[in-house]
Coordinates of N, CA and C in Angstrom, one line a residue:
S1 N 40.3 65.5 11.5 CA 39.7 65.1 10.3 C 40.0 63.7 10.1
S2 N 41.1 63.4 10.2 CA 41.5 61.9 10.0 C 40.8 61.0 10.9
F3 N 40.8 61.5 12.2 CA 40.1 60.8 13.2 C 38.5 60.6 13.0
G4 N 38.1 61.6 12.6 CA 36.6 61.7 12.1 C 36.3 60.7 11.1
E5 N 37.1 60.7 10.0 CA 37.0 59.7 9.0 C 36.9 58.2 9.4
Q6 N 37.9 58.0 10.3 CA 38.1 56.7 10.8 C 36.8 56.3 11.7
I7 N 36.2 57.3 12.4 CA 35.0 56.9 13.0 C 33.9 56.6 12.1
V8 N 33.7 57.4 11.1 CA 32.8 57.2 10.0 C 33.0 55.8 9.3
K9 N 34.2 55.4 9.1 CA 34.6 54.1 8.4 C 34.2 53.1 9.4
F10 N 34.5 53.3 10.6 CA 34.3 52.1 11.7 C 32.8 51.9 11.8
R11 N 32.0 53.1 12.0 CA 30.5 52.9 12.0 C 30.0 52.2 10.8
R12 N 30.5 52.6 9.6 CA 29.9 52.0 8.3 C 30.3 50.5 8.5
A13 N 31.6 50.1 8.8 CA 31.9 48.8 8.8 C 31.0 48.0 9.9
N14 N 30.7 48.6 10.9 CA 30.1 48.1 11.9 C 28.5 47.7 11.5
R15 N 27.9 48.7 10.9 CA 26.6 48.7 10.3 C 26.7 47.4 9.3
E16 N 27.7 47.4 8.5 CA 27.8 46.3 7.4 C 27.8 45.1 8.2
M17 N 28.6 44.9 9.3 CA 28.7 43.6 10.0 C 27.5 43.2 10.6
D18 N 26.7 44.3 11.2 CA 25.4 43.9 11.8 C 24.5 43.4 10.7
E19 N 24.4 44.0 9.5 CA 23.6 43.4 8.5 C 23.9 42.1 8.0
K20 N 25.3 41.8 8.0 CA 25.6 40.3 7.6 C 25.2 39.4 8.7
V21 N 25.4 39.8 9.9 CA 25.0 39.0 11.1 C 23.4 38.7 11.0
K22 N 22.7 39.8 10.9 CA 21.2 39.7 10.7 C 20.8 38.7 9.6
H23 N 21.5 39.0 8.5 CA 21.1 38.1 7.3 C 21.5 36.7 7.5
T24 N 22.6 36.4 8.2 CA 23.0 35.0 8.5 C 22.1 34.4 9.5
E25 N 21.6 35.2 10.6 CA 20.6 34.6 11.5 C 19.3 34.4 10.8
E26 N 18.8 35.1 9.9 CA 17.6 34.9 9.1 C 17.9 33.5 8.3
R27 N 18.9 33.4 7.6 CA 19.1 32.1 6.8 C 19.1 30.9 7.8
I28 N 19.9 31.0 8.8 CA 19.9 29.9 9.9 C 18.6 29.5 10.3
K29 N 17.6 30.6 10.5 CA 16.2 30.3 11.0 C 15.4 29.6 9.9
L30 N 15.7 30.1 8.6 CA 15.0 29.5 7.4 C 15.3 28.1 7.2
E31 N 16.7 27.8 7.4 CA 17.2 26.4 7.3 C 16.5 25.5 8.4
A32 N 16.6 26.0 9.5 CA 16.0 25.2 10.6 C 14.5 24.9 10.4
M33 N 13.7 25.9 9.8 CA 12.3 25.7 9.4 C 12.2 24.6 8.3
K34 N 13.1 24.6 7.3 CA 13.1 23.7 6.3 C 13.4 22.3 6.9
R35 N 14.4 22.2 7.6 CA 14.8 20.9 8.4 C 13.5 20.4 9.2
E36 N 12.9 21.2 9.9 CA 11.8 20.7 10.7 C 10.6 20.2 9.8
A37 N 10.4 21.0 8.7 CA 9.4 20.5 7.7 C 9.7 19.2 7.0
L38 N 11.0 18.9 6.7 CA 11.4 17.7 6.1 C 11.3 16.6 7.1
Q39 N 11.6 16.9 8.4 CA 11.4 15.8 9.5 C 10.0 15.4 9.7
K40 N 9.1 16.4 9.5 CA 7.7 16.0 9.6 C 7.3 15.2 8.5
E41 N 7.7 15.7 7.3 CA 7.4 14.9 6.1 C 7.9 13.5 6.2
V42 N 9.1 13.3 6.6 CA 9.6 12.0 6.8 C 8.8 11.1 7.8
S43 N 8.4 11.7 8.9 CA 7.4 11.0 9.8 C 6.4 10.6 9.3
A44 N 5.6 11.5 8.5 CA 4.3 11.2 7.8 C 4.5 10.1 6.9
L45 N 5.6 10.1 6.1 CA 5.7 9.0 5.1 C 5.9 7.8 5.8
K46 N 6.7 7.8 6.8 CA 6.9 6.5 7.7 C 5.6 5.9 8.2
I47 N 4.8 6.9 8.7 CA 3.4 6.3 9.1 C 2.6 5.8 7.9
N48 N 2.7 6.4 6.7 CA 2.1 5.9 5.6 C 2.5 4.7 5.1
I49 N 3.9 4.3 5.2 CA 4.4 3.1 4.8 C 4.0 2.0 5.8
T50 N 3.9 2.3 7.2 CA 3.6 1.4 8.1 C 2.1 0.9 7.9
T51 N 1.4 2.0 7.6 CA -0.2 1.7 7.4 C -0.3 0.8 6.2
L52 N 0.4 1.0 5.2 CA 0.3 0.3 3.9 C 0.7 -1.1 4.1
K53 N 2.0 -1.2 4.9 CA 2.5 -2.6 5.3 C 1.4 -3.4 6.0
A54 N 0.8 -2.7 6.9 CA -0.4 -3.5 7.7 C -1.4 -3.9 6.7
E55 N -1.9 -3.1 5.7 CA -2.8 -3.3 4.9 C -2.5 -4.5 4.0
I56 N -1.1 -4.4 3.5 CA -0.7 -5.5 2.7 C -0.7 -6.9 3.4
A57 N -0.3 -6.8 4.7 CA -0.4 -8.2 5.6 C -1.8 -8.5 5.7
R58 N -2.8 -7.7 6.0 CA -4.1 -8.0 6.0 C -4.5 -8.7 4.9
Q59 N -4.2 -8.1 3.7 CA -4.8 -8.6 2.4 C -4.0 -10.0 2.1
D60 N -2.8 -10.1 2.5 CA -2.2 -11.4 2.4 C -2.9 -12.4 3.2
E61 N -3.3 -12.1 4.4 CA -4.3 -13.0 5.2 C -5.5 -13.3 4.5
D62 N -6.0 -12.4 4.0 CA -7.3 -12.6 3.2 C -7.1 -13.6 2.1
N63 N -6.0 -13.3 1.3 CA -5.6 -14.1 0.2 C -5.4 -15.6 0.6
V64 N -4.8 -15.8 1.7 CA -4.5 -17.2 2.2 C -5.9 -17.8 2.5
Q65 N -7.0 -17.0 3.2 CA -8.2 -17.5 3.5 C -9.0 -17.8 2.2
K66 N -8.9 -17.0 1.1 CA -9.5 -17.1 -0.1 C -9.0 -18.3 -0.8
A67 N -7.6 -18.6 -0.7 CA -7.0 -19.7 -1.4 C -7.6 -21.0 -0.7
D68 N -7.7 -20.9 0.6 CA -8.3 -22.2 1.4 C -9.8 -22.4 1.1
E69 N -10.5 -21.4 0.9 CA -11.9 -21.4 0.5 C -12.0 -22.0 -1.0
I70 N -11.0 -21.5 -1.8 CA -11.0 -22.2 -3.2 C -10.8 -23.5 -3.1
S71 N -10.0 -24.1 -2.4 CA -9.7 -25.5 -2.2 C -10.8 -26.2 -1.7
V72 N -11.5 -25.8 -0.6 CA -12.7 -26.4 -0.2 C -13.8 -26.4 -1.3
L73 N -14.0 -25.3 -2.0 CA -15.1 -25.3 -3.0 C -14.7 -26.3 -4.1
A74 N -13.3 -26.3 -4.5 CA -13.0 -27.3 -5.5 C -13.2 -28.7 -5.1
R75 N -12.9 -29.1 -3.8 CA -13.2 -30.4 -3.4 C -14.8 -30.7 -3.4
E76 N -15.5 -29.8 -2.9 CA -16.9 -29.9 -2.9 C -17.5 -30.1 -4.4
R77 N -16.8 -29.3 -5.4 CA -17.3 -29.4 -6.7 C -17.0 -30.8 -7.3
K78 N -15.7 -31.3 -7.0 CA -15.3 -32.6 -7.5 C -16.2 -33.5 -6.8
K79 N -16.6 -33.6 -5.6 CA -17.5 -34.4 -5.0 C -18.9 -34.5 -5.7
L80 N -19.3 -33.3 -6.0 CA -20.6 -33.1 -6.6 C -20.6 -33.6 -8.1
Q81 N -19.4 -33.3 -8.7 CA -19.3 -34.0 -10.1 C -19.4 -35.5 -9.9
G82 N -18.8 -36.1 -8.9 CA -18.8 -37.6 -8.8 C -20.3 -37.9 -8.6
D83 N -21.0 -37.1 -7.7 CA -22.5 -37.4 -7.4 C -23.2 -37.4 -8.6
V84 N -23.1 -36.4 -9.6 CA -23.7 -36.3 -10.8 C -23.5 -37.6 -11.6
Q85 N -22.1 -38.1 -11.7 CA -21.8 -39.1 -12.4 C -22.6 -40.4 -11.9
D86 N -22.6 -40.5 -10.6 CA -23.5 -41.6 -9.9 C -24.9 -41.6 -10.3
L87 N -25.3 -40.4 -10.1 CA -26.7 -40.3 -10.4 C -27.0 -40.5 -11.8
G88 N -26.2 -40.2 -12.7 CA -26.3 -40.5 -14.1 C -26.4 -42.0 -14.4
L89 N -25.7 -42.9 -13.7 CA -25.7 -44.3 -13.7 C -27.2 -44.6 -13.2
D90 N -27.6 -44.1 -12.0 CA -29.0 -44.4 -11.5 C -29.9 -44.1 -12.5
L91 N -29.9 -43.1 -13.4 CA -30.7 -42.7 -14.3 C -31.2 -44.0 -15.2
K92 N -30.2 -44.8 -15.5 CA -30.4 -45.9 -16.4 C -31.4 -46.8 -15.6
F93 N -31.3 -46.7 -14.3 CA -32.3 -47.9 -13.6 C -33.5 -47.2 -13.0
F94 N -33.5 -45.9 -12.7 CA -34.7 -45.3 -12.0 C -35.3 -44.2 -12.8
G95 N -34.9 -44.0 -14.1 CA -35.7 -43.2 -14.9 C -35.9 -41.7 -14.4
E96 N -37.1 -41.3 -14.4 CA -37.3 -39.9 -14.2 C -37.0 -39.4 -12.8
E97 N -37.2 -40.1 -11.8 CA -36.8 -39.9 -10.4 C -35.2 -39.5 -10.4
A98 N -34.5 -40.3 -10.9 CA -33.0 -40.1 -11.0 C -32.6 -38.9 -11.9
D99 N -33.5 -38.7 -12.9 CA -33.3 -37.5 -13.8 C -33.4 -36.2 -12.9
E100 N -34.4 -36.1 -12.0 CA -34.6 -34.9 -11.2 C -33.5 -34.8 -10.2
K101 N -33.0 -36.0 -9.7 CA -31.8 -35.8 -8.9 C -30.6 -35.4 -9.6
V102 N -30.5 -35.8 -10.8 CA -29.2 -35.3 -11.6 C -29.4 -33.9 -11.9
R103 N -30.6 -33.3 -12.3 CA -30.6 -32.0 -12.4 C -30.4 -31.1 -11.2
A104 N -30.8 -31.5 -10.1 CA -30.6 -31.0 -8.7 C -29.1 -31.0 -8.3
A105 N -28.4 -32.1 -8.6 CA -27.0 -32.2 -8.2 C -26.2 -31.3 -9.3
R106 N -26.7 -31.2 -10.5 CA -26.0 -30.3 -11.5 C -26.2 -28.9 -11.0
G107 N -27.4 -28.5 -10.5 CA -27.6 -27.1 -10.1 C -26.7 -26.9 -8.8
R108 N -26.6 -27.8 -8.0 CA -25.6 -27.5 -6.8 C -24.2 -27.4 -7.2
E109 N -23.8 -28.3 -8.3 CA -22.4 -28.2 -8.8 C -22.3 -26.8 -9.4
D110 N -23.3 -26.4 -10.2 CA -23.2 -25.1 -10.9 C -23.1 -23.8 -9.9
L111 N -23.8 -23.9 -8.7 CA -23.7 -23.1 -7.7 C -22.3 -23.0 -7.0
A112 N -21.7 -24.2 -6.9 CA -20.4 -24.3 -6.1 C -19.3 -23.8 -7.2
L113 N -19.5 -24.0 -8.5 CA -18.6 -23.5 -9.5 C -18.7 -21.9 -9.5
G114 N -20.0 -21.5 -9.4 CA -20.1 -20.1 -9.2 C -19.3 -19.5 -8.3
R115 N -19.7 -20.1 -6.9 CA -18.9 -19.5 -5.9 C -17.5 -19.4 -5.9
E116 N -16.9 -20.7 -6.4 CA -15.5 -20.8 -6.6 C -15.0 -19.6 -7.5
T117 N -15.7 -19.5 -8.6 CA -15.3 -18.4 -9.6 C -15.3 -17.1 -9.0
A118 N -16.3 -16.8 -8.4 CA -16.4 -15.5 -7.6 C -15.2 -15.3 -6.6
V119 N -14.9 -16.3 -5.9 CA -13.7 -16.3 -4.9 C -12.3 -16.1 -5.7
R120 N -12.2 -16.9 -6.8 CA -11.0 -16.7 -7.6 C -10.9 -15.3 -8.2
N121 N -12.1 -14.8 -8.7 CA -12.0 -13.4 -9.3 C -11.6 -12.4 -8.2
D122 N -12.2 -12.6 -7.0 CA -11.9 -11.7 -5.8 C -10.5 -11.7 -5.5
L123 N -9.9 -12.9 -5.4 CA -8.5 -13.2 -5.1 C -7.7 -12.5 -6.2
R124 N -8.0 -12.7 -7.5 CA -7.2 -12.0 -8.6 C -7.3 -10.4 -8.4
S125 N -8.4 -9.9 -8.2 CA -8.5 -8.4 -8.1 C -7.7 -8.1 -6.9
T126 N -7.6 -8.8 -5.8 CA -6.9 -8.3 -4.6 C -5.4 -8.3 -5.1
E127 N -4.9 -9.4 -5.6 CA -3.6 -9.5 -6.1 C -3.2 -8.4 -6.9
E128 N -4.0 -8.0 -8.0 CA -3.8 -7.0 -8.9 C -3.8 -5.6 -8.1
A129 N -4.6 -5.5 -7.0 CA -4.5 -4.3 -6.2 C -3.2 -4.2 -5.4
L130 N -2.8 -5.2 -4.9 CA -1.5 -5.2 -4.2 C -0.3 -4.9 -5.1
D131 N -0.4 -5.6 -6.4 CA 0.7 -5.3 -7.3 C 0.7 -3.8 -7.7
S132 N -0.4 -3.2 -7.8 CA -0.4 -1.7 -8.2 C 0.1 -0.8 -7.0
Q133 N 0.0 -1.5 -5.7 CA 0.4 -0.5 -4.7 C 2.0 -0.6 -4.4
A134 N 2.6 -1.8 -5.1 CA 4.0 -1.9 -4.9 C 4.9 -0.7 -5.4
P135 N 4.7 -0.2 -6.5 CA 5.5 1.0 -7.0 C 5.4 2.1 -6.1
T136 N 4.2 2.4 -5.4 CA 3.8 3.4 -4.5 C 4.8 3.3 -3.2
L137 N 4.8 2.0 -2.7 CA 5.5 1.7 -1.5 C 7.0 2.0 -1.9
L138 N 7.6 1.5 -3.0 CA 9.0 1.6 -3.3 C 9.3 3.1 -3.5
G139 N 8.4 3.9 -4.1 CA 8.6 5.2 -4.4 C 8.8 6.0 -3.0
M140 N 7.9 5.6 -2.1 CA 7.9 6.3 -0.8 C 9.2 5.9 0.1
R141 N 9.6 4.7 -0.2 CA 10.8 4.2 0.6 C 12.0 5.1 0.0
D142 N 12.2 5.1 -1.4 CA 13.2 6.0 -2.0 C 13.1 7.4 -1.6
H143 N 11.9 8.0 -1.4 CA 11.6 9.4 -1.0 C 12.2 9.6 0.3
I144 N 11.9 8.7 1.3 CA 12.4 8.8 2.7 C 13.8 8.6 2.7
E145 N 14.4 7.7 1.9 CA 16.0 7.7 1.9 C 16.6 9.0 1.4
V146 N 15.9 9.7 0.5 CA 16.6 10.9 0.0 C 16.4 12.0 1.1
L147 N 15.2 12.0 1.7 CA 14.9 13.0 2.8 C 15.9 12.9 3.9
E148 N 16.2 11.5 4.3 CA 17.1 11.2 5.3 C 18.4 11.6 5.2
E149 N 18.9 11.4 3.8 CA 20.2 11.8 3.5 C 20.3 13.4 3.6
Q150 N 19.1 14.1 3.3 CA 19.2 15.5 3.2 C 19.3 15.9 4.7
L151 N 18.7 15.2 5.6 CA 18.9 15.6 7.0 C 20.0 15.3 7.8
S152 N 20.8 14.4 7.1 CA 22.0 14.1 7.9 C 23.2 14.9 7.3

């Protein structure tokens, strides 16, 4: 009877150990799946950051071009302002003909000013868009650092 009880106890202990091993194996598989999902998420976030950095670099190039365009337009406008002043002096001497030239030059000056203003507004909106993306990039960077710490 004592030997039979020991066999029953041994079998019970053996079943309990098998259950513990099975449970531990399941936890290990689940942790491995979680780790793999985190690694995929980190990879996707790194790709997003790279894409955003490229977009920011492209927009920076656009901003430099727009700033150059603004300089050219401002010089053109100043030249046209000088033309308008010169034509204003001519007006004293040449009457209505000079008056027509003044109106035409003022029209060109207004067009140049309008183009310059449009480019300045476009540059301002681009800078505002970049400023609004900065917190997203910083948040992604912080999120990646947290995920990398979890992975190590």
